[in-house]
Amino acid sequence: MSDSEHAGGKGRRKPITARELARLIGVSQSAVSRAFTPGASIAAELREKILRHAAEVDYHPNAIASMLSRSRSNIVGIVVSDMQNPFYPALIEKLSRALQQVGLQSLLFNIAKGSNLEHQLSAVRRYNVDAVIVISATILSGATLRWVTEGRAAVLINRVVDGGELSCVACDNIAGGRAIADHFHQLGHRRVAYVAGLAHTSTNLERQNAFITRVAELGMTLGGHFDGGEYSYAAGRRAALEVAAKGNIDAVFFANDILAAGGIDAFRDEAGLRVPEDISVAGFDDIAMAGWPRYSITTFRQPLDEMVQVTVGMIEDGSCEPGQSATIRRLSGELIVRKTTGPFVSR
Amino acid sequence: MSDSEHAGGKGRRKPITARELARLIGVSQSAVSRAFTPGASIAAELREKILRHAAEVDYHPNAIASMLSRSRSNIVGIVVSDMQNPFYPALIEKLSRALQQVGLQSLLFNIAKGSNLEHQLSAVRRYNVDAVIVISATILSGATLRWVTEGRAAVLINRVVDGGELSCVACDNIAGGRAIADHFHQLGHRRVAYVAGLAHTSTNLERQNAFITRVAELGMTLGGHFDGGEYSYAAGRRAALEVAAKGNIDAVFFANDILAAGGIDAFRDEAGLRVPEDISVAGFDDIAMAGWPRYSITTFRQPLDEMVQVTVGMIEDGSCEPGQSATIRRLSGELIVRKTTGPFVSR
DNA sequence: CGAAGTGTTGCATACGTATGCAAAACTCGA
DNA sequence: TCGAGTTTTGCATACGTATGCAACACTTCG
């Protein structure tokens, strides 16, 4: 039973290295490296020869060694904390695809809500990610700032931080809040309510303030302001029950679509209200489900593709590097009127 | 304007290395390494001293260098191709959390449906991931097998491959298909239909065959067998319209909940059928949405937590290494009866 | 007090690729 | 044919940590 190297057994055999391949062909290891480096100084002829032999012996450059040598990982850390809201998976999917498009991989840091962030942050740092994308409303601003102080490229998506040191990409929540208020007003509603997700998050504050301000400007009454405590279906349901219990509300703006979905179900099935005949409901984000007939939620659409494009652009051109002054990109969204809002009917 | 090293500016300053820290304290670089390695041979006293100084100068071990040195990355590649179905984000979230729990990070490989897999597979290989978890029904069996032949630890979730060379973790789809058939039969339905997602996937085949077989055993009639072409809301809707057009069907088993959701909406809103009075509907997976009152789908629940636990276990104990004989773990699910199925009413 | 045993530390090197620099090969015009 | 200019190639080293091995310190027992 010979144990020669071409045994081809099932065990994990050590992959071939650039140096071995080089010796095999009779060139230098540098040549192999250059053959796999686009734009490197190498004759086209030699490159092809090397690539051909590489394919034969199944050589793949070791990305780890490359990272160490170049002090660059080609990996982007994506920090997320809530994958239950379909908006985030949708965003992550588009992001990771766009990043792969430009040769970057996505290392997922799925941070648990309660646990100590410090420990998780240290993981982000040990892996020398080229950039960090934070897609989370729940991370404390202080900790996030510390990363950038640490000197790492970073982009916050769907969240804006005041300090002016972090680059952000977000939808124009102000315009969104106003648009919903205008829409309610146009339909004839006069007593409206707002349901928050997480009260202290920037997205919530922006939508909330814009909505409330516009409501006042238009002479409508803010009949209530509720806080779900989280951006979830269950929270929307709870808030809706409070709204229903309070009574005398024409229209409700939920801080996002998942809340709205929970709210709509609670109104219809638990509070005995018809939507939109008895009460109008609007959400935010325009997740896929919002377009389904069972919900058909009037909402403010976030420009997902554009957000992704801008974010990847910032990472590519280095404009989110710590040296640069932070960019804040506000992308405009779009009011999508569906069937959860309708004209006011006096009762 | 001095340019000294403590300038503390905003630019990305190079992180301190173990060797620098060592010189600073007056110990060897090995000592620093050992201080950060649990179980290494080092005096508790010295370790504490090193860790204290490390915290002061903000030293973090470079994970890249560690990977290269140990030929082990502590990274698990997660291969996904469809994040639209909420089942997958939910699974990924739980997986990444469980992996972090045991010190592993998740590198996300979000493979595009149409594009050439070869290119993406090579990325999986260049990063020396310790293991690969495939959570995708759409990857070709041949390509997947090639990875393992390549000699990498791998686990397939929610998909079983015949060759016996790959470890798999899956729900007992056979029992699920049977349970749905039994449930339909108990309710008095006699003419049933099946709606496939992707026809050639193992999950689909198992659910389908079990269902159809049991339907025959119980003396029911298979009134139709439809193929959505993908596991999506839109596909479910299309299939439901076909079912409705065909007519004379008592109950439909959709291959998963997303299909079922689309189907239910199409029955109710487009075909004018009541669910479950006119037609019963069952799904599979028990995604969060299936429990919402608007849908309240009767479904077969996959034991998500257990699947994650088993998968991480296989990676930890190395039982999915290429040398080992492949394990196939079948986890039992549970029929969840909700409101989309009801007793047969003669028409 | 010396020897054996145990626990701790440092030295030196390996991991696999990238790249500055110099040597070599090639091109082109005089 | 030779030299200047350009492209291509190889050499040598750096990247930062882990670890086998030997040296060292310390404990314990005879």
PDB file of N, CA and C in Angstrom, chain A residues 82-141:
ATOM      1  N   ASP A  82     -29.814  42.803  12.974  1.00  0.00           N
ATOM      2  CA  ASP A  82     -31.215  42.390  12.916  1.00  0.00           C
ATOM      3  C   ASP A  82     -31.556  41.872  11.529  1.00  0.00           C
ATOM      4  N   MET A  83     -31.574  40.573  11.417  1.00  0.00           N
ATOM      5  CA  MET A  83     -31.876  39.997  10.106  1.00  0.00           C
ATOM      6  C   MET A  83     -33.350  39.622  10.007  1.00  0.00           C
ATOM      7  N   GLN A  84     -34.125  39.925  10.997  1.00  0.00           N
ATOM      8  CA  GLN A  84     -35.542  39.549  10.945  1.00  0.00           C
ATOM      9  C   GLN A  84     -36.312  40.482  10.032  1.00  0.00           C
ATOM     10  N   ASN A  85     -35.923  41.729  10.027  1.00  0.00           N
ATOM     11  CA  ASN A  85     -36.542  42.675   9.125  1.00  0.00           C
ATOM     12  C   ASN A  85     -36.023  42.425   7.712  1.00  0.00           C
ATOM     13  N   PRO A  86     -36.904  42.003   6.806  1.00  0.00           N
ATOM     14  CA  PRO A  86     -36.486  41.609   5.450  1.00  0.00           C
ATOM     15  C   PRO A  86     -35.705  42.696   4.731  1.00  0.00           C
ATOM     16  N   PHE A  87     -35.825  43.912   5.178  1.00  0.00           N
ATOM     17  CA  PHE A  87     -35.081  44.989   4.538  1.00  0.00           C
ATOM     18  C   PHE A  87     -33.583  44.713   4.599  1.00  0.00           C
ATOM     19  N   TYR A  88     -33.121  44.172   5.692  1.00  0.00           N
ATOM     20  CA  TYR A  88     -31.685  43.946   5.862  1.00  0.00           C
ATOM     21  C   TYR A  88     -31.145  42.797   5.017  1.00  0.00           C
ATOM     22  N   PRO A  89     -31.772  41.642   5.021  1.00  0.00           N
ATOM     23  CA  PRO A  89     -31.301  40.609   4.102  1.00  0.00           C
ATOM     24  C   PRO A  89     -31.270  41.096   2.658  1.00  0.00           C
ATOM     25  N   ALA A  90     -32.293  41.822   2.266  1.00  0.00           N
ATOM     26  CA  ALA A  90     -32.342  42.316   0.891  1.00  0.00           C
ATOM     27  C   ALA A  90     -31.135  43.215   0.633  1.00  0.00           C
ATOM     28  N   LEU A  91     -30.836  44.053   1.599  1.00  0.00           N
ATOM     29  CA  LEU A  91     -29.698  44.957   1.463  1.00  0.00           C
ATOM     30  C   LEU A  91     -28.390  44.182   1.436  1.00  0.00           C
ATOM     31  N   ILE A  92     -28.270  43.227   2.335  1.00  0.00           N
ATOM     32  CA  ILE A  92     -27.039  42.442   2.406  1.00  0.00           C
ATOM     33  C   ILE A  92     -26.819  41.673   1.118  1.00  0.00           C
ATOM     34  N   GLU A  93     -27.879  41.111   0.607  1.00  0.00           N
ATOM     35  CA  GLU A  93     -27.742  40.368  -0.644  1.00  0.00           C
ATOM     36  C   GLU A  93     -27.209  41.249  -1.755  1.00  0.00           C
ATOM     37  N   LYS A  94     -27.800  42.396  -1.906  1.00  0.00           N
ATOM     38  CA  LYS A  94     -27.363  43.306  -2.969  1.00  0.00           C
ATOM     39  C   LYS A  94     -25.936  43.787  -2.705  1.00  0.00           C
ATOM     40  N   LEU A  95     -25.659  44.090  -1.462  1.00  0.00           N
ATOM     41  CA  LEU A  95     -24.328  44.569  -1.108  1.00  0.00           C
ATOM     42  C   LEU A  95     -23.265  43.523  -1.412  1.00  0.00           C
ATOM     43  N   SER A  96     -23.486  42.324  -0.929  1.00  0.00           N
ATOM     44  CA  SER A  96     -22.447  41.305  -1.089  1.00  0.00           C
ATOM     45  C   SER A  96     -22.223  41.003  -2.561  1.00  0.00           C
ATOM     46  N   ARG A  97     -23.287  41.074  -3.332  1.00  0.00           N
ATOM     47  CA  ARG A  97     -23.138  40.846  -4.761  1.00  0.00           C
ATOM     48  C   ARG A  97     -22.336  41.974  -5.406  1.00  0.00           C
ATOM     49  N   ALA A  98     -22.669  43.180  -5.038  1.00  0.00           N
ATOM     50  CA  ALA A  98     -21.961  44.327  -5.617  1.00  0.00           C
ATOM     51  C   ALA A  98     -20.488  44.304  -5.205  1.00  0.00           C
ATOM     52  N   LEU A  99     -20.217  43.907  -3.989  1.00  0.00           N
ATOM     53  CA  LEU A  99     -18.843  43.849  -3.525  1.00  0.00           C
ATOM     54  C   LEU A  99     -18.076  42.775  -4.282  1.00  0.00           C
ATOM     55  N   GLN A 100     -18.699  41.614  -4.455  1.00  0.00           N
ATOM     56  CA  GLN A 100     -18.045  40.550  -5.210  1.00  0.00           C
ATOM     57  C   GLN A 100     -17.732  41.005  -6.624  1.00  0.00           C
ATOM     58  N   GLN A 101     -18.634  41.811  -7.137  1.00  0.00           N
ATOM     59  CA  GLN A 101     -18.449  42.363  -8.477  1.00  0.00           C
ATOM     60  C   GLN A 101     -17.101  43.082  -8.614  1.00  0.00           C
ATOM     61  N   VAL A 102     -16.690  43.756  -7.551  1.00  0.00           N
ATOM     62  CA  VAL A 102     -15.427  44.495  -7.598  1.00  0.00           C
ATOM     63  C   VAL A 102     -14.326  43.759  -6.837  1.00  0.00           C
ATOM     64  N   GLY A 103     -14.523  42.464  -6.629  1.00  0.00           N
ATOM     65  CA  GLY A 103     -13.456  41.655  -6.047  1.00  0.00           C
ATOM     66  C   GLY A 103     -13.350  41.696  -4.538  1.00  0.00           C
ATOM     67  N   LEU A 104     -14.409  42.053  -3.868  1.00  0.00           N
ATOM     68  CA  LEU A 104     -14.363  42.079  -2.400  1.00  0.00           C
ATOM     69  C   LEU A 104     -15.287  41.022  -1.817  1.00  0.00           C
ATOM     70  N   GLN A 105     -14.851  40.403  -0.751  1.00  0.00           N
ATOM     71  CA  GLN A 105     -15.701  39.423  -0.077  1.00  0.00           C
ATOM     72  C   GLN A 105     -16.321  40.056   1.167  1.00  0.00           C
ATOM     73  N   SER A 106     -17.367  39.428   1.637  1.00  0.00           N
ATOM     74  CA  SER A 106     -18.091  39.985   2.775  1.00  0.00           C
ATOM     75  C   SER A 106     -17.941  39.103   4.010  1.00  0.00           C
ATOM     76  N   LEU A 107     -17.363  39.653   5.021  1.00  0.00           N
ATOM     77  CA  LEU A 107     -17.259  38.945   6.290  1.00  0.00           C
ATOM     78  C   LEU A 107     -18.380  39.452   7.181  1.00  0.00           C
ATOM     79  N   LEU A 108     -19.221  38.526   7.589  1.00  0.00           N
ATOM     80  CA  LEU A 108     -20.443  38.918   8.281  1.00  0.00           C
ATOM     81  C   LEU A 108     -20.227  38.967   9.790  1.00  0.00           C
ATOM     82  N   PHE A 109     -20.503  40.108  10.378  1.00  0.00           N
ATOM     83  CA  PHE A 109     -20.452  40.219  11.833  1.00  0.00           C
ATOM     84  C   PHE A 109     -21.868  40.446  12.321  1.00  0.00           C
ATOM     85  N   ASN A 110     -22.444  39.393  12.760  1.00  0.00           N
ATOM     86  CA  ASN A 110     -23.833  39.430  13.178  1.00  0.00           C
ATOM     87  C   ASN A 110     -23.856  39.634  14.683  1.00  0.00           C
ATOM     88  N   ILE A 111     -23.942  40.859  15.096  1.00  0.00           N
ATOM     89  CA  ILE A 111     -23.775  41.111  16.525  1.00  0.00           C
ATOM     90  C   ILE A 111     -25.074  40.903  17.278  1.00  0.00           C
ATOM     91  N   ALA A 112     -24.930  40.229  18.386  1.00  0.00           N
ATOM     92  CA  ALA A 112     -26.098  39.935  19.209  1.00  0.00           C
ATOM     93  C   ALA A 112     -26.496  41.194  19.970  1.00  0.00           C
ATOM     94  N   LYS A 113     -27.771  41.299  20.187  1.00  0.00           N
ATOM     95  CA  LYS A 113     -28.279  42.541  20.779  1.00  0.00           C
ATOM     96  C   LYS A 113     -27.704  42.804  22.163  1.00  0.00           C
ATOM     97  N   GLY A 114     -27.876  41.834  23.028  1.00  0.00           N
ATOM     98  CA  GLY A 114     -27.511  42.094  24.414  1.00  0.00           C
ATOM     99  C   GLY A 114     -26.019  42.000  24.711  1.00  0.00           C
ATOM    100  N   SER A 115     -25.363  41.063  24.064  1.00  0.00           N
ATOM    101  CA  SER A 115     -24.004  40.734  24.477  1.00  0.00           C
ATOM    102  C   SER A 115     -23.034  41.904  24.353  1.00  0.00           C
ATOM    103  N   ASN A 116     -21.875  41.731  24.937  1.00  0.00           N
ATOM    104  CA  ASN A 116     -20.914  42.834  24.990  1.00  0.00           C
ATOM    105  C   ASN A 116     -20.349  43.129  23.607  1.00  0.00           C
ATOM    106  N   LEU A 117     -20.512  44.343  23.195  1.00  0.00           N
ATOM    107  CA  LEU A 117     -20.038  44.731  21.867  1.00  0.00           C
ATOM    108  C   LEU A 117     -18.522  44.702  21.796  1.00  0.00           C
ATOM    109  N   GLU A 118     -17.883  45.087  22.879  1.00  0.00           N
ATOM    110  CA  GLU A 118     -16.419  45.165  22.897  1.00  0.00           C
ATOM    111  C   GLU A 118     -15.786  43.928  22.287  1.00  0.00           C
ATOM    112  N   HIS A 119     -16.248  42.798  22.735  1.00  0.00           N
ATOM    113  CA  HIS A 119     -15.661  41.546  22.276  1.00  0.00           C
ATOM    114  C   HIS A 119     -15.836  41.391  20.772  1.00  0.00           C
ATOM    115  N   GLN A 120     -17.005  41.737  20.283  1.00  0.00           N
ATOM    116  CA  GLN A 120     -17.281  41.575  18.871  1.00  0.00           C
ATOM    117  C   GLN A 120     -16.508  42.596  18.054  1.00  0.00           C
ATOM    118  N   LEU A 121     -16.346  43.782  18.603  1.00  0.00           N
ATOM    119  CA  LEU A 121     -15.584  44.796  17.892  1.00  0.00           C
ATOM    120  C   LEU A 121     -14.148  44.343  17.710  1.00  0.00           C
ATOM    121  N   SER A 122     -13.610  43.689  18.719  1.00  0.00           N
ATOM    122  CA  SER A 122     -12.216  43.269  18.614  1.00  0.00           C
ATOM    123  C   SER A 122     -12.059  42.266  17.480  1.00  0.00           C
ATOM    124  N   ALA A 123     -13.089  41.469  17.244  1.00  0.00           N
ATOM    125  CA  ALA A 123     -13.029  40.537  16.120  1.00  0.00           C
ATOM    126  C   ALA A 123     -12.964  41.298  14.799  1.00  0.00           C
ATOM    127  N   VAL A 124     -13.718  42.350  14.717  1.00  0.00           N
ATOM    128  CA  VAL A 124     -13.711  43.157  13.499  1.00  0.00           C
ATOM    129  C   VAL A 124     -12.310  43.695  13.251  1.00  0.00           C
ATOM    130  N   ARG A 125     -11.611  43.997  14.322  1.00  0.00           N
ATOM    131  CA  ARG A 125     -10.289  44.590  14.149  1.00  0.00           C
ATOM    132  C   ARG A 125      -9.223  43.571  13.843  1.00  0.00           C
ATOM    133  N   ARG A 126      -9.329  42.391  14.450  1.00  0.00           N
ATOM    134  CA  ARG A 126      -8.286  41.390  14.223  1.00  0.00           C
ATOM    135  C   ARG A 126      -8.221  40.980  12.760  1.00  0.00           C
ATOM    136  N   TYR A 127      -9.386  40.792  12.162  1.00  0.00           N
ATOM    137  CA  TYR A 127      -9.393  40.546  10.736  1.00  0.00           C
ATOM    138  C   TYR A 127      -9.132  41.893  10.097  1.00  0.00           C
ATOM    139  N   ASN A 128      -8.117  41.993   9.320  1.00  0.00           N
ATOM    140  CA  ASN A 128      -7.786  43.299   8.761  1.00  0.00           C
ATOM    141  C   ASN A 128      -8.707  43.668   7.622  1.00  0.00           C
ATOM    142  N   VAL A 129      -9.969  43.840   7.917  1.00  0.00           N
ATOM    143  CA  VAL A 129     -10.890  44.177   6.840  1.00  0.00           C
ATOM    144  C   VAL A 129     -10.544  45.544   6.279  1.00  0.00           C
ATOM    145  N   ASP A 130     -10.731  45.681   4.979  1.00  0.00           N
ATOM    146  CA  ASP A 130     -10.404  46.943   4.330  1.00  0.00           C
ATOM    147  C   ASP A 130     -11.389  48.032   4.708  1.00  0.00           C
ATOM    148  N   ALA A 131     -12.598  47.609   4.984  1.00  0.00           N
ATOM    149  CA  ALA A 131     -13.619  48.588   5.327  1.00  0.00           C
ATOM    150  C   ALA A 131     -14.709  47.902   6.136  1.00  0.00           C
ATOM    151  N   VAL A 132     -15.450  48.702   6.845  1.00  0.00           N
ATOM    152  CA  VAL A 132     -16.556  48.182   7.630  1.00  0.00           C
ATOM    153  C   VAL A 132     -17.837  48.869   7.176  1.00  0.00           C
ATOM    154  N   ILE A 133     -18.841  48.058   6.928  1.00  0.00           N
ATOM    155  CA  ILE A 133     -20.144  48.623   6.601  1.00  0.00           C
ATOM    156  C   ILE A 133     -21.072  48.288   7.758  1.00  0.00           C
ATOM    157  N   VAL A 134     -21.628  49.287   8.344  1.00  0.00           N
ATOM    158  CA  VAL A 134     -22.531  49.059   9.465  1.00  0.00           C
ATOM    159  C   VAL A 134     -23.958  49.236   8.994  1.00  0.00           C
ATOM    160  N   ILE A 135     -24.715  48.160   9.099  1.00  0.00           N
ATOM    161  CA  ILE A 135     -26.118  48.217   8.683  1.00  0.00           C
ATOM    162  C   ILE A 135     -26.968  47.948   9.878  1.00  0.00           C
ATOM    163  N   SER A 136     -26.874  48.795  10.836  1.00  0.00           N
ATOM    164  CA  SER A 136     -27.581  48.465  12.047  1.00  0.00           C
ATOM    165  C   SER A 136     -27.989  49.730  12.743  1.00  0.00           C
ATOM    166  N   ALA A 137     -29.205  49.742  13.186  1.00  0.00           N
ATOM    167  CA  ALA A 137     -29.685  50.922  13.884  1.00  0.00           C
ATOM    168  C   ALA A 137     -29.366  50.832  15.371  1.00  0.00           C
ATOM    169  N   THR A 138     -28.969  49.670  15.820  1.00  0.00           N
ATOM    170  CA  THR A 138     -28.914  49.482  17.268  1.00  0.00           C
ATOM    171  C   THR A 138     -27.521  49.620  17.865  1.00  0.00           C
ATOM    172  N   ILE A 139     -26.512  49.825  17.024  1.00  0.00           N
ATOM    173  CA  ILE A 139     -25.177  49.964  17.598  1.00  0.00           C
ATOM    174  C   ILE A 139     -25.009  51.343  18.200  1.00  0.00           C
ATOM    175  N   LEU A 140     -24.379  51.365  19.309  1.00  0.00           N
ATOM    176  CA  LEU A 140     -24.155  52.654  19.960  1.00  0.00           C
ATOM    177  C   LEU A 140     -23.208  53.508  19.135  1.00  0.00           C
ATOM    178  N   SER A 141     -23.482  54.763  19.121  1.00  0.00           N
ATOM    179  CA  SER A 141     -22.668  55.687  18.352  1.00  0.00           C
ATOM    180  C   SER A 141     -21.228  55.718  18.874  1.00  0.00           C
TER     181      SER A 141
END
